[in-house]
Amino acid sequence: HPEKLSGKPNEINAIKFIQLFYTLGMFLIPALVFGFTKKPGRDFLKLKSKTSVLMILLAMSIIFLSAPLVNAIYNLNKMLNPMWLGRVGKIFIESEKSNQLLTDLFMQMPHFSDFAFNILMVALIPSIAEELFFRGIIQQGLKSIFKNVMGEELLQGVSYEILQKTLVTHLG
């Protein structure tokens, strides 16, 4: 129960380290092990792939231009009631409330070292690890199963949501 951790920095730091090791163990280490053993000597995780400047500019343009659509979808999703999922919806809601309390505790950063560790733990390592896991392993595996890119992307997105347990965030 995150509410019991308020004012207990040692316990909060312990949970931060658990979160860090969870990310390493759940996403980064399996991705690296799988990627380097799947096809030794080949770039299965696509780490050596080069991206053109044009593709980077195109991606940035799409992100910028899609912001109004993303905002509209977000506002629509906030209006949905996750209780239509019944008991599962209630579990998701409680999990989201607990996660929000824990996030609020994590964001209390009295020292610069707390800030630096949070950036590492919340932003850098998870984004790299999840990208390697989902784009490197899941997507590569689904490409061999599906001939349809839409089915591959849909299944990858669903698996991402399930593993992240953030379905409620996107449904309401």
Short mmCIF file of N, CA and C in Angstrom, two decimals:
data_model
loop_
_atom_site.label_atom_id
_atom_site.label_comp_id
_atom_site.label_asym_id
_atom_site.label_seq_id
_atom_site.Cartn_x
_atom_site.Cartn_y
_atom_site.Cartn_z
N HIS A 1 0.83 -1.18 0.00
CA HIS A 1 0.00 0.00 0.00
C HIS A 1 0.88 1.25 0.00
N PRO A 2 0.90 1.97 -1.12
CA PRO A 2 1.76 3.14 -1.24
C PRO A 2 1.49 4.23 -0.21
N GLU A 3 0.26 4.36 0.25
CA GLU A 3 -0.05 5.41 1.22
C GLU A 3 0.71 5.24 2.54
N LYS A 4 1.13 4.01 2.84
CA LYS A 4 1.89 3.74 4.07
C LYS A 4 3.37 4.09 3.93
N LEU A 5 3.82 4.45 2.72
CA LEU A 5 5.23 4.74 2.49
C LEU A 5 5.58 6.22 2.64
N SER A 6 4.59 7.05 2.78
CA SER A 6 4.85 8.48 2.88
C SER A 6 5.76 8.79 4.07
N GLY A 7 6.84 9.53 3.80
CA GLY A 7 7.79 9.89 4.85
C GLY A 7 8.81 8.80 5.17
N LYS A 8 8.90 7.79 4.34
CA LYS A 8 9.85 6.69 4.56
C LYS A 8 10.77 6.57 3.34
N PRO A 9 11.80 7.43 3.27
CA PRO A 9 12.64 7.46 2.08
C PRO A 9 13.39 6.16 1.81
N ASN A 10 13.79 5.43 2.83
CA ASN A 10 14.51 4.17 2.60
C ASN A 10 13.63 3.14 1.90
N GLU A 11 12.37 3.06 2.33
CA GLU A 11 11.45 2.13 1.70
C GLU A 11 11.16 2.55 0.27
N ILE A 12 11.01 3.85 0.04
CA ILE A 12 10.75 4.35 -1.31
C ILE A 12 11.95 4.05 -2.21
N ASN A 13 13.16 4.27 -1.71
CA ASN A 13 14.35 3.96 -2.50
C ASN A 13 14.45 2.47 -2.80
N ALA A 14 14.07 1.64 -1.85
CA ALA A 14 14.09 0.19 -2.08
C ALA A 14 13.12 -0.17 -3.20
N ILE A 15 11.95 0.44 -3.21
CA ILE A 15 10.97 0.17 -4.26
C ILE A 15 11.48 0.67 -5.61
N LYS A 16 12.20 1.79 -5.60
CA LYS A 16 12.78 2.29 -6.85
C LYS A 16 13.77 1.28 -7.42
N PHE A 17 14.60 0.70 -6.54
CA PHE A 17 15.56 -0.30 -7.02
C PHE A 17 14.84 -1.56 -7.50
N ILE A 18 13.78 -1.95 -6.82
CA ILE A 18 12.99 -3.10 -7.27
C ILE A 18 12.41 -2.81 -8.66
N GLN A 19 11.92 -1.59 -8.86
CA GLN A 19 11.37 -1.19 -10.16
C GLN A 19 12.45 -1.26 -11.24
N LEU A 20 13.63 -0.79 -10.91
CA LEU A 20 14.75 -0.82 -11.85
C LEU A 20 15.11 -2.27 -12.23
N PHE A 21 15.23 -3.13 -11.23
CA PHE A 21 15.57 -4.53 -11.51
C PHE A 21 14.43 -5.26 -12.22
N TYR A 22 13.21 -4.87 -11.94
CA TYR A 22 12.06 -5.43 -12.67
C TYR A 22 12.19 -5.11 -14.16
N THR A 23 12.48 -3.85 -14.47
CA THR A 23 12.63 -3.44 -15.87
C THR A 23 13.76 -4.19 -16.54
N LEU A 24 14.88 -4.31 -15.83
CA LEU A 24 16.02 -5.03 -16.39
C LEU A 24 15.67 -6.50 -16.62
N GLY A 25 15.06 -7.12 -15.62
CA GLY A 25 14.75 -8.55 -15.71
C GLY A 25 13.59 -8.88 -16.63
N MET A 26 12.62 -7.99 -16.72
CA MET A 26 11.43 -8.26 -17.54
C MET A 26 11.65 -7.93 -19.01
N PHE A 27 12.40 -6.88 -19.29
CA PHE A 27 12.51 -6.42 -20.66
C PHE A 27 13.93 -6.44 -21.23
N LEU A 28 14.88 -5.81 -20.56
CA LEU A 28 16.20 -5.63 -21.16
C LEU A 28 17.00 -6.93 -21.27
N ILE A 29 17.15 -7.63 -20.17
CA ILE A 29 17.97 -8.86 -20.20
C ILE A 29 17.39 -9.91 -21.14
N PRO A 30 16.07 -10.20 -21.08
CA PRO A 30 15.53 -11.17 -22.04
C PRO A 30 15.71 -10.72 -23.50
N ALA A 31 15.54 -9.43 -23.76
CA ALA A 31 15.70 -8.93 -25.13
C ALA A 31 17.13 -9.14 -25.61
N LEU A 32 18.09 -8.81 -24.77
CA LEU A 32 19.49 -8.96 -25.16
C LEU A 32 19.87 -10.43 -25.32
N VAL A 33 19.46 -11.26 -24.38
CA VAL A 33 19.78 -12.69 -24.46
C VAL A 33 19.14 -13.30 -25.72
N PHE A 34 17.87 -13.03 -25.91
CA PHE A 34 17.16 -13.57 -27.07
C PHE A 34 17.76 -13.05 -28.37
N GLY A 35 18.00 -11.76 -28.40
CA GLY A 35 18.52 -11.14 -29.62
C GLY A 35 19.88 -11.64 -30.02
N PHE A 36 20.76 -11.85 -29.05
CA PHE A 36 22.11 -12.28 -29.38
C PHE A 36 22.23 -13.80 -29.57
N THR A 37 21.24 -14.56 -29.08
CA THR A 37 21.29 -16.01 -29.27
C THR A 37 20.39 -16.49 -30.40
N LYS A 38 19.43 -15.69 -30.82
CA LYS A 38 18.49 -16.09 -31.87
C LYS A 38 19.22 -16.34 -33.19
N LYS A 39 19.98 -15.37 -33.60
CA LYS A 39 20.75 -15.50 -34.83
C LYS A 39 22.13 -14.90 -34.58
N PRO A 40 23.01 -15.69 -33.97
CA PRO A 40 24.34 -15.16 -33.64
C PRO A 40 25.04 -14.56 -34.86
N GLY A 41 25.64 -13.41 -34.64
CA GLY A 41 26.36 -12.73 -35.71
C GLY A 41 25.48 -11.88 -36.60
N ARG A 42 24.16 -11.97 -36.41
CA ARG A 42 23.24 -11.16 -37.20
C ARG A 42 22.56 -10.15 -36.29
N ASP A 43 22.05 -9.12 -36.88
CA ASP A 43 21.46 -8.02 -36.13
C ASP A 43 19.96 -8.24 -35.93
N PHE A 44 19.60 -9.26 -35.13
CA PHE A 44 18.18 -9.58 -34.93
C PHE A 44 17.43 -8.43 -34.28
N LEU A 45 18.04 -7.73 -33.34
CA LEU A 45 17.38 -6.63 -32.65
C LEU A 45 17.41 -5.33 -33.45
N LYS A 46 18.05 -5.35 -34.60
CA LYS A 46 18.14 -4.18 -35.47
C LYS A 46 18.86 -3.02 -34.80
N LEU A 47 19.88 -3.33 -34.01
CA LEU A 47 20.64 -2.29 -33.32
C LEU A 47 21.60 -1.57 -34.26
N LYS A 48 21.99 -2.22 -35.33
CA LYS A 48 22.96 -1.62 -36.25
C LYS A 48 22.28 -0.96 -37.44
N SER A 49 20.97 -1.00 -37.47
CA SER A 49 20.24 -0.40 -38.58
C SER A 49 20.42 1.11 -38.57
N LYS A 50 20.61 1.67 -39.74
CA LYS A 50 20.79 3.10 -39.85
C LYS A 50 19.47 3.74 -40.26
N THR A 51 19.20 4.89 -39.68
CA THR A 51 17.99 5.63 -39.99
C THR A 51 18.39 6.90 -40.72
N SER A 52 17.71 7.17 -41.80
CA SER A 52 18.04 8.37 -42.57
C SER A 52 17.47 9.61 -41.88
N VAL A 53 18.07 10.74 -42.17
CA VAL A 53 17.62 12.01 -41.63
C VAL A 53 16.20 12.29 -42.10
N LEU A 54 15.89 11.91 -43.33
CA LEU A 54 14.56 12.10 -43.87
C LEU A 54 13.52 11.35 -43.03
N MET A 55 13.82 10.12 -42.64
CA MET A 55 12.88 9.33 -41.83
C MET A 55 12.70 9.95 -40.44
N ILE A 56 13.76 10.47 -39.87
CA ILE A 56 13.66 11.15 -38.57
C ILE A 56 12.78 12.38 -38.68
N LEU A 57 13.00 13.17 -39.72
CA LEU A 57 12.16 14.37 -39.93
C LEU A 57 10.71 13.99 -40.19
N LEU A 58 10.50 12.92 -40.95
CA LEU A 58 9.14 12.45 -41.21
C LEU A 58 8.46 12.01 -39.91
N ALA A 59 9.18 11.26 -39.09
CA ALA A 59 8.61 10.81 -37.81
C ALA A 59 8.29 11.99 -36.91
N MET A 60 9.17 12.97 -36.84
CA MET A 60 8.91 14.16 -36.02
C MET A 60 7.70 14.93 -36.54
N SER A 61 7.55 15.01 -37.85
CA SER A 61 6.41 15.70 -38.44
C SER A 61 5.11 14.98 -38.12
N ILE A 62 5.13 13.66 -38.23
CA ILE A 62 3.92 12.88 -37.92
C ILE A 62 3.53 13.06 -36.46
N ILE A 63 4.50 13.02 -35.57
CA ILE A 63 4.21 13.22 -34.15
C ILE A 63 3.61 14.59 -33.92
N PHE A 64 4.22 15.61 -34.50
CA PHE A 64 3.73 16.98 -34.32
C PHE A 64 2.33 17.15 -34.90
N LEU A 65 2.12 16.65 -36.11
CA LEU A 65 0.83 16.84 -36.78
C LEU A 65 -0.28 15.96 -36.19
N SER A 66 0.08 14.86 -35.55
CA SER A 66 -0.95 14.00 -34.97
C SER A 66 -1.35 14.40 -33.55
N ALA A 67 -0.68 15.38 -32.98
CA ALA A 67 -0.98 15.80 -31.60
C ALA A 67 -2.45 16.16 -31.39
N PRO A 68 -3.09 16.92 -32.28
CA PRO A 68 -4.52 17.21 -32.06
C PRO A 68 -5.39 15.96 -32.05
N LEU A 69 -5.09 15.00 -32.92
CA LEU A 69 -5.85 13.76 -32.95
C LEU A 69 -5.63 12.95 -31.68
N VAL A 70 -4.39 12.86 -31.24
CA VAL A 70 -4.08 12.14 -30.00
C VAL A 70 -4.80 12.79 -28.83
N ASN A 71 -4.81 14.11 -28.78
CA ASN A 71 -5.49 14.83 -27.70
C ASN A 71 -7.00 14.57 -27.74
N ALA A 72 -7.58 14.55 -28.91
CA ALA A 72 -9.02 14.27 -29.03
C ALA A 72 -9.34 12.85 -28.58
N ILE A 73 -8.53 11.89 -28.97
CA ILE A 73 -8.75 10.50 -28.56
C ILE A 73 -8.57 10.36 -27.05
N TYR A 74 -7.58 11.04 -26.49
CA TYR A 74 -7.37 11.01 -25.04
C TYR A 74 -8.60 11.54 -24.31
N ASN A 75 -9.13 12.67 -24.76
CA ASN A 75 -10.32 13.24 -24.12
C ASN A 75 -11.53 12.33 -24.27
N LEU A 76 -11.67 11.68 -25.42
CA LEU A 76 -12.76 10.72 -25.61
C LEU A 76 -12.60 9.54 -24.65
N ASN A 77 -11.38 9.04 -24.53
CA ASN A 77 -11.13 7.90 -23.64
C ASN A 77 -11.40 8.24 -22.18
N LYS A 78 -11.15 9.49 -21.79
CA LYS A 78 -11.42 9.90 -20.41
C LYS A 78 -12.90 9.83 -20.10
N MET A 79 -13.74 9.95 -21.12
CA MET A 79 -15.19 9.92 -20.90
C MET A 79 -15.72 8.49 -20.77
N LEU A 80 -14.94 7.49 -21.20
CA LEU A 80 -15.39 6.11 -21.12
C LEU A 80 -15.32 5.60 -19.68
N ASN A 81 -16.23 4.74 -19.34
CA ASN A 81 -16.27 4.16 -18.00
C ASN A 81 -15.69 2.75 -18.05
N PRO A 82 -14.53 2.53 -17.40
CA PRO A 82 -13.92 1.20 -17.45
C PRO A 82 -14.71 0.14 -16.69
N MET A 83 -15.75 0.54 -16.01
CA MET A 83 -16.54 -0.44 -15.26
C MET A 83 -17.30 -1.39 -16.17
N TRP A 84 -17.37 -1.08 -17.48
CA TRP A 84 -18.01 -2.02 -18.40
C TRP A 84 -17.23 -3.33 -18.47
N LEU A 85 -15.98 -3.30 -17.99
CA LEU A 85 -15.19 -4.52 -17.92
C LEU A 85 -15.53 -5.36 -16.68
N GLY A 86 -16.45 -4.84 -15.86
CA GLY A 86 -16.87 -5.58 -14.67
C GLY A 86 -15.78 -5.63 -13.61
N ARG A 87 -15.58 -6.81 -13.08
CA ARG A 87 -14.60 -7.02 -12.01
C ARG A 87 -13.17 -6.68 -12.47
N VAL A 88 -12.87 -7.02 -13.70
CA VAL A 88 -11.54 -6.70 -14.25
C VAL A 88 -11.35 -5.19 -14.29
N GLY A 89 -12.38 -4.47 -14.70
CA GLY A 89 -12.30 -3.01 -14.72
C GLY A 89 -12.03 -2.43 -13.35
N LYS A 90 -12.67 -3.00 -12.34
CA LYS A 90 -12.45 -2.53 -10.96
C LYS A 90 -11.01 -2.80 -10.53
N ILE A 91 -10.48 -3.95 -10.89
CA ILE A 91 -9.08 -4.28 -10.57
C ILE A 91 -8.15 -3.29 -11.25
N PHE A 92 -8.42 -2.98 -12.53
CA PHE A 92 -7.59 -2.02 -13.25
C PHE A 92 -7.64 -0.64 -12.60
N ILE A 93 -8.84 -0.22 -12.18
CA ILE A 93 -8.99 1.09 -11.55
C ILE A 93 -8.20 1.15 -10.25
N GLU A 94 -8.34 0.14 -9.41
CA GLU A 94 -7.60 0.10 -8.14
C GLU A 94 -6.09 0.09 -8.38
N SER A 95 -5.66 -0.67 -9.38
CA SER A 95 -4.24 -0.73 -9.71
C SER A 95 -3.73 0.63 -10.16
N GLU A 96 -4.52 1.33 -10.96
CA GLU A 96 -4.13 2.66 -11.43
C GLU A 96 -4.05 3.66 -10.26
N LYS A 97 -4.97 3.57 -9.33
CA LYS A 97 -4.94 4.46 -8.16
C LYS A 97 -3.69 4.20 -7.32
N SER A 98 -3.39 2.94 -7.11
CA SER A 98 -2.20 2.57 -6.35
C SER A 98 -0.93 3.02 -7.07
N ASN A 99 -0.89 2.82 -8.38
CA ASN A 99 0.26 3.26 -9.16
C ASN A 99 0.43 4.76 -9.13
N GLN A 100 -0.68 5.51 -9.12
CA GLN A 100 -0.59 6.96 -9.07
C GLN A 100 -0.03 7.42 -7.73
N LEU A 101 -0.44 6.79 -6.64
CA LEU A 101 0.11 7.13 -5.33
C LEU A 101 1.61 6.84 -5.28
N LEU A 102 2.01 5.72 -5.81
CA LEU A 102 3.43 5.36 -5.84
C LEU A 102 4.22 6.33 -6.71
N THR A 103 3.66 6.70 -7.84
CA THR A 103 4.32 7.67 -8.72
C THR A 103 4.49 9.01 -8.01
N ASP A 104 3.47 9.44 -7.30
CA ASP A 104 3.57 10.70 -6.55
C ASP A 104 4.70 10.63 -5.52
N LEU A 105 4.85 9.48 -4.87
CA LEU A 105 5.95 9.31 -3.91
C LEU A 105 7.31 9.33 -4.60
N PHE A 106 7.38 8.68 -5.76
CA PHE A 106 8.63 8.66 -6.52
C PHE A 106 9.04 10.07 -6.97
N MET A 107 8.05 10.91 -7.21
CA MET A 107 8.34 12.25 -7.74
C MET A 107 8.78 13.24 -6.66
N GLN A 108 8.80 12.81 -5.43
CA GLN A 108 9.35 13.66 -4.36
C GLN A 108 10.87 13.49 -4.42
N MET A 109 11.54 14.55 -4.90
CA MET A 109 12.98 14.46 -5.15
C MET A 109 13.70 15.61 -4.45
N PRO A 110 14.05 15.42 -3.19
CA PRO A 110 14.70 16.52 -2.46
C PRO A 110 16.13 16.80 -2.93
N HIS A 111 16.80 15.85 -3.56
CA HIS A 111 18.18 16.04 -4.00
C HIS A 111 18.29 15.78 -5.50
N PHE A 112 19.35 16.36 -6.09
CA PHE A 112 19.58 16.16 -7.51
C PHE A 112 19.82 14.68 -7.82
N SER A 113 20.44 13.94 -6.92
CA SER A 113 20.69 12.52 -7.16
C SER A 113 19.37 11.75 -7.27
N ASP A 114 18.34 12.17 -6.52
CA ASP A 114 17.02 11.54 -6.64
C ASP A 114 16.44 11.79 -8.04
N PHE A 115 16.61 13.03 -8.50
CA PHE A 115 16.13 13.39 -9.84
C PHE A 115 16.85 12.57 -10.91
N ALA A 116 18.18 12.48 -10.81
CA ALA A 116 18.98 11.75 -11.79
C ALA A 116 18.59 10.27 -11.81
N PHE A 117 18.42 9.68 -10.63
CA PHE A 117 18.03 8.27 -10.56
C PHE A 117 16.64 8.07 -11.15
N ASN A 118 15.72 8.99 -10.89
CA ASN A 118 14.37 8.88 -11.45
C ASN A 118 14.40 8.95 -12.97
N ILE A 119 15.21 9.85 -13.52
CA ILE A 119 15.31 9.94 -14.98
C ILE A 119 15.82 8.62 -15.54
N LEU A 120 16.82 8.06 -14.90
CA LEU A 120 17.37 6.79 -15.33
C LEU A 120 16.33 5.67 -15.21
N MET A 121 15.66 5.61 -14.06
CA MET A 121 14.74 4.52 -13.75
C MET A 121 13.41 4.64 -14.49
N VAL A 122 12.90 5.85 -14.64
CA VAL A 122 11.58 6.05 -15.20
C VAL A 122 11.62 6.29 -16.71
N ALA A 123 12.67 6.93 -17.20
CA ALA A 123 12.68 7.32 -18.60
C ALA A 123 13.67 6.54 -19.46
N LEU A 124 14.93 6.60 -19.13
CA LEU A 124 15.95 6.05 -20.04
C LEU A 124 15.93 4.52 -20.13
N ILE A 125 16.13 3.86 -19.01
CA ILE A 125 16.23 2.39 -19.05
C ILE A 125 14.93 1.74 -19.54
N PRO A 126 13.75 2.13 -19.01
CA PRO A 126 12.53 1.49 -19.51
C PRO A 126 12.27 1.73 -20.99
N SER A 127 12.55 2.93 -21.48
CA SER A 127 12.27 3.18 -22.90
C SER A 127 13.17 2.35 -23.79
N ILE A 128 14.43 2.25 -23.45
CA ILE A 128 15.36 1.43 -24.24
C ILE A 128 15.01 -0.05 -24.11
N ALA A 129 14.77 -0.50 -22.88
CA ALA A 129 14.47 -1.91 -22.64
C ALA A 129 13.17 -2.34 -23.32
N GLU A 130 12.13 -1.53 -23.19
CA GLU A 130 10.85 -1.89 -23.79
C GLU A 130 10.93 -1.84 -25.31
N GLU A 131 11.67 -0.88 -25.83
CA GLU A 131 11.83 -0.80 -27.28
C GLU A 131 12.53 -2.05 -27.82
N LEU A 132 13.59 -2.47 -27.15
CA LEU A 132 14.29 -3.69 -27.57
C LEU A 132 13.38 -4.91 -27.46
N PHE A 133 12.62 -4.97 -26.38
CA PHE A 133 11.74 -6.12 -26.15
C PHE A 133 10.61 -6.17 -27.18
N PHE A 134 9.87 -5.07 -27.31
CA PHE A 134 8.69 -5.10 -28.17
C PHE A 134 9.02 -4.97 -29.65
N ARG A 135 9.92 -4.07 -30.00
CA ARG A 135 10.26 -3.92 -31.42
C ARG A 135 11.28 -4.96 -31.87
N GLY A 136 12.16 -5.33 -30.96
CA GLY A 136 13.20 -6.27 -31.32
C GLY A 136 12.76 -7.71 -31.29
N ILE A 137 12.03 -8.11 -30.25
CA ILE A 137 11.65 -9.51 -30.10
C ILE A 137 10.21 -9.76 -30.55
N ILE A 138 9.27 -9.07 -29.93
CA ILE A 138 7.86 -9.32 -30.22
C ILE A 138 7.56 -9.04 -31.70
N GLN A 139 7.97 -7.88 -32.18
CA GLN A 139 7.67 -7.53 -33.57
C GLN A 139 8.36 -8.46 -34.56
N GLN A 140 9.62 -8.80 -34.29
CA GLN A 140 10.33 -9.72 -35.19
C GLN A 140 9.66 -11.09 -35.19
N GLY A 141 9.21 -11.55 -34.03
CA GLY A 141 8.53 -12.84 -33.95
C GLY A 141 7.19 -12.82 -34.65
N LEU A 142 6.44 -11.73 -34.50
CA LEU A 142 5.14 -11.63 -35.13
C LEU A 142 5.25 -11.51 -36.65
N LYS A 143 6.34 -10.92 -37.13
CA LYS A 143 6.54 -10.82 -38.58
C LYS A 143 6.61 -12.21 -39.22
N SER A 144 7.16 -13.16 -38.49
CA SER A 144 7.25 -14.51 -39.05
C SER A 144 5.91 -15.24 -38.99
N ILE A 145 5.00 -14.80 -38.14
CA ILE A 145 3.69 -15.45 -38.01
C ILE A 145 2.66 -14.81 -38.94
N PHE A 146 2.59 -13.45 -38.90
CA PHE A 146 1.59 -12.73 -39.67
C PHE A 146 2.18 -12.26 -40.99
N LYS A 147 1.39 -12.36 -42.02
CA LYS A 147 1.78 -11.77 -43.30
C LYS A 147 1.16 -10.38 -43.41
N ASN A 148 0.21 -10.10 -42.51
CA ASN A 148 -0.51 -8.84 -42.49
C ASN A 148 0.10 -7.93 -41.42
N VAL A 149 0.59 -6.79 -41.83
CA VAL A 149 1.22 -5.86 -40.90
C VAL A 149 0.23 -5.37 -39.86
N MET A 150 -1.04 -5.20 -40.24
CA MET A 150 -2.05 -4.71 -39.31
C MET A 150 -2.25 -5.69 -38.16
N GLY A 151 -2.33 -6.98 -38.45
CA GLY A 151 -2.49 -8.00 -37.41
C GLY A 151 -1.29 -8.03 -36.49
N GLU A 152 -0.12 -7.90 -37.07
CA GLU A 152 1.13 -7.89 -36.29
C GLU A 152 1.15 -6.70 -35.33
N GLU A 153 0.83 -5.52 -35.82
CA GLU A 153 0.84 -4.31 -34.99
C GLU A 153 -0.24 -4.36 -33.92
N LEU A 154 -1.42 -4.86 -34.28
CA LEU A 154 -2.51 -4.96 -33.32
C LEU A 154 -2.15 -5.90 -32.17
N LEU A 155 -1.64 -7.07 -32.49
CA LEU A 155 -1.27 -8.03 -31.45
C LEU A 155 -0.13 -7.50 -30.59
N GLN A 156 0.81 -6.80 -31.22
CA GLN A 156 1.91 -6.21 -30.46
C GLN A 156 1.38 -5.14 -29.49
N GLY A 157 0.46 -4.30 -29.96
CA GLY A 157 -0.11 -3.27 -29.10
C GLY A 157 -0.89 -3.84 -27.93
N VAL A 158 -1.67 -4.88 -28.20
CA VAL A 158 -2.44 -5.53 -27.13
C VAL A 158 -1.49 -6.16 -26.11
N SER A 159 -0.45 -6.83 -26.60
CA SER A 159 0.49 -7.46 -25.66
C SER A 159 1.21 -6.41 -24.83
N TYR A 160 1.51 -5.27 -25.42
CA TYR A 160 2.15 -4.18 -24.69
C TYR A 160 1.23 -3.68 -23.58
N GLU A 161 -0.03 -3.46 -23.90
CA GLU A 161 -0.99 -2.97 -22.91
C GLU A 161 -1.17 -3.97 -21.78
N ILE A 162 -1.25 -5.23 -22.11
CA ILE A 162 -1.45 -6.25 -21.08
C ILE A 162 -0.24 -6.28 -20.15
N LEU A 163 0.96 -6.28 -20.72
CA LEU A 163 2.16 -6.32 -19.89
C LEU A 163 2.33 -5.06 -19.05
N GLN A 164 1.90 -3.96 -19.57
CA GLN A 164 2.06 -2.70 -18.83
C GLN A 164 0.94 -2.47 -17.82
N LYS A 165 -0.15 -3.20 -17.96
CA LYS A 165 -1.31 -3.05 -17.07
C LYS A 165 -1.81 -1.62 -17.04
N THR A 166 -1.83 -0.97 -18.19
CA THR A 166 -2.31 0.41 -18.26
C THR A 166 -3.54 0.52 -19.13
N LEU A 167 -4.28 -0.55 -19.25
CA LEU A 167 -5.47 -0.53 -20.09
C LEU A 167 -6.44 0.55 -19.64
N VAL A 168 -6.65 0.72 -18.35
CA VAL A 168 -7.60 1.70 -17.85
C VAL A 168 -7.17 3.11 -18.20
N THR A 169 -5.88 3.39 -18.18
CA THR A 169 -5.40 4.71 -18.52
C THR A 169 -5.84 5.09 -19.92
N HIS A 170 -5.88 4.13 -20.83
CA HIS A 170 -6.24 4.41 -22.20
C HIS A 170 -7.74 4.24 -22.45
N LEU A 171 -8.44 3.62 -21.54
CA LEU A 171 -9.88 3.46 -21.71
C LEU A 171 -10.68 4.50 -20.93
N GLY A 172 -10.05 5.17 -20.02
CA GLY A 172 -10.85 6.14 -19.28
C GLY A 172 -10.10 6.69 -18.19
#
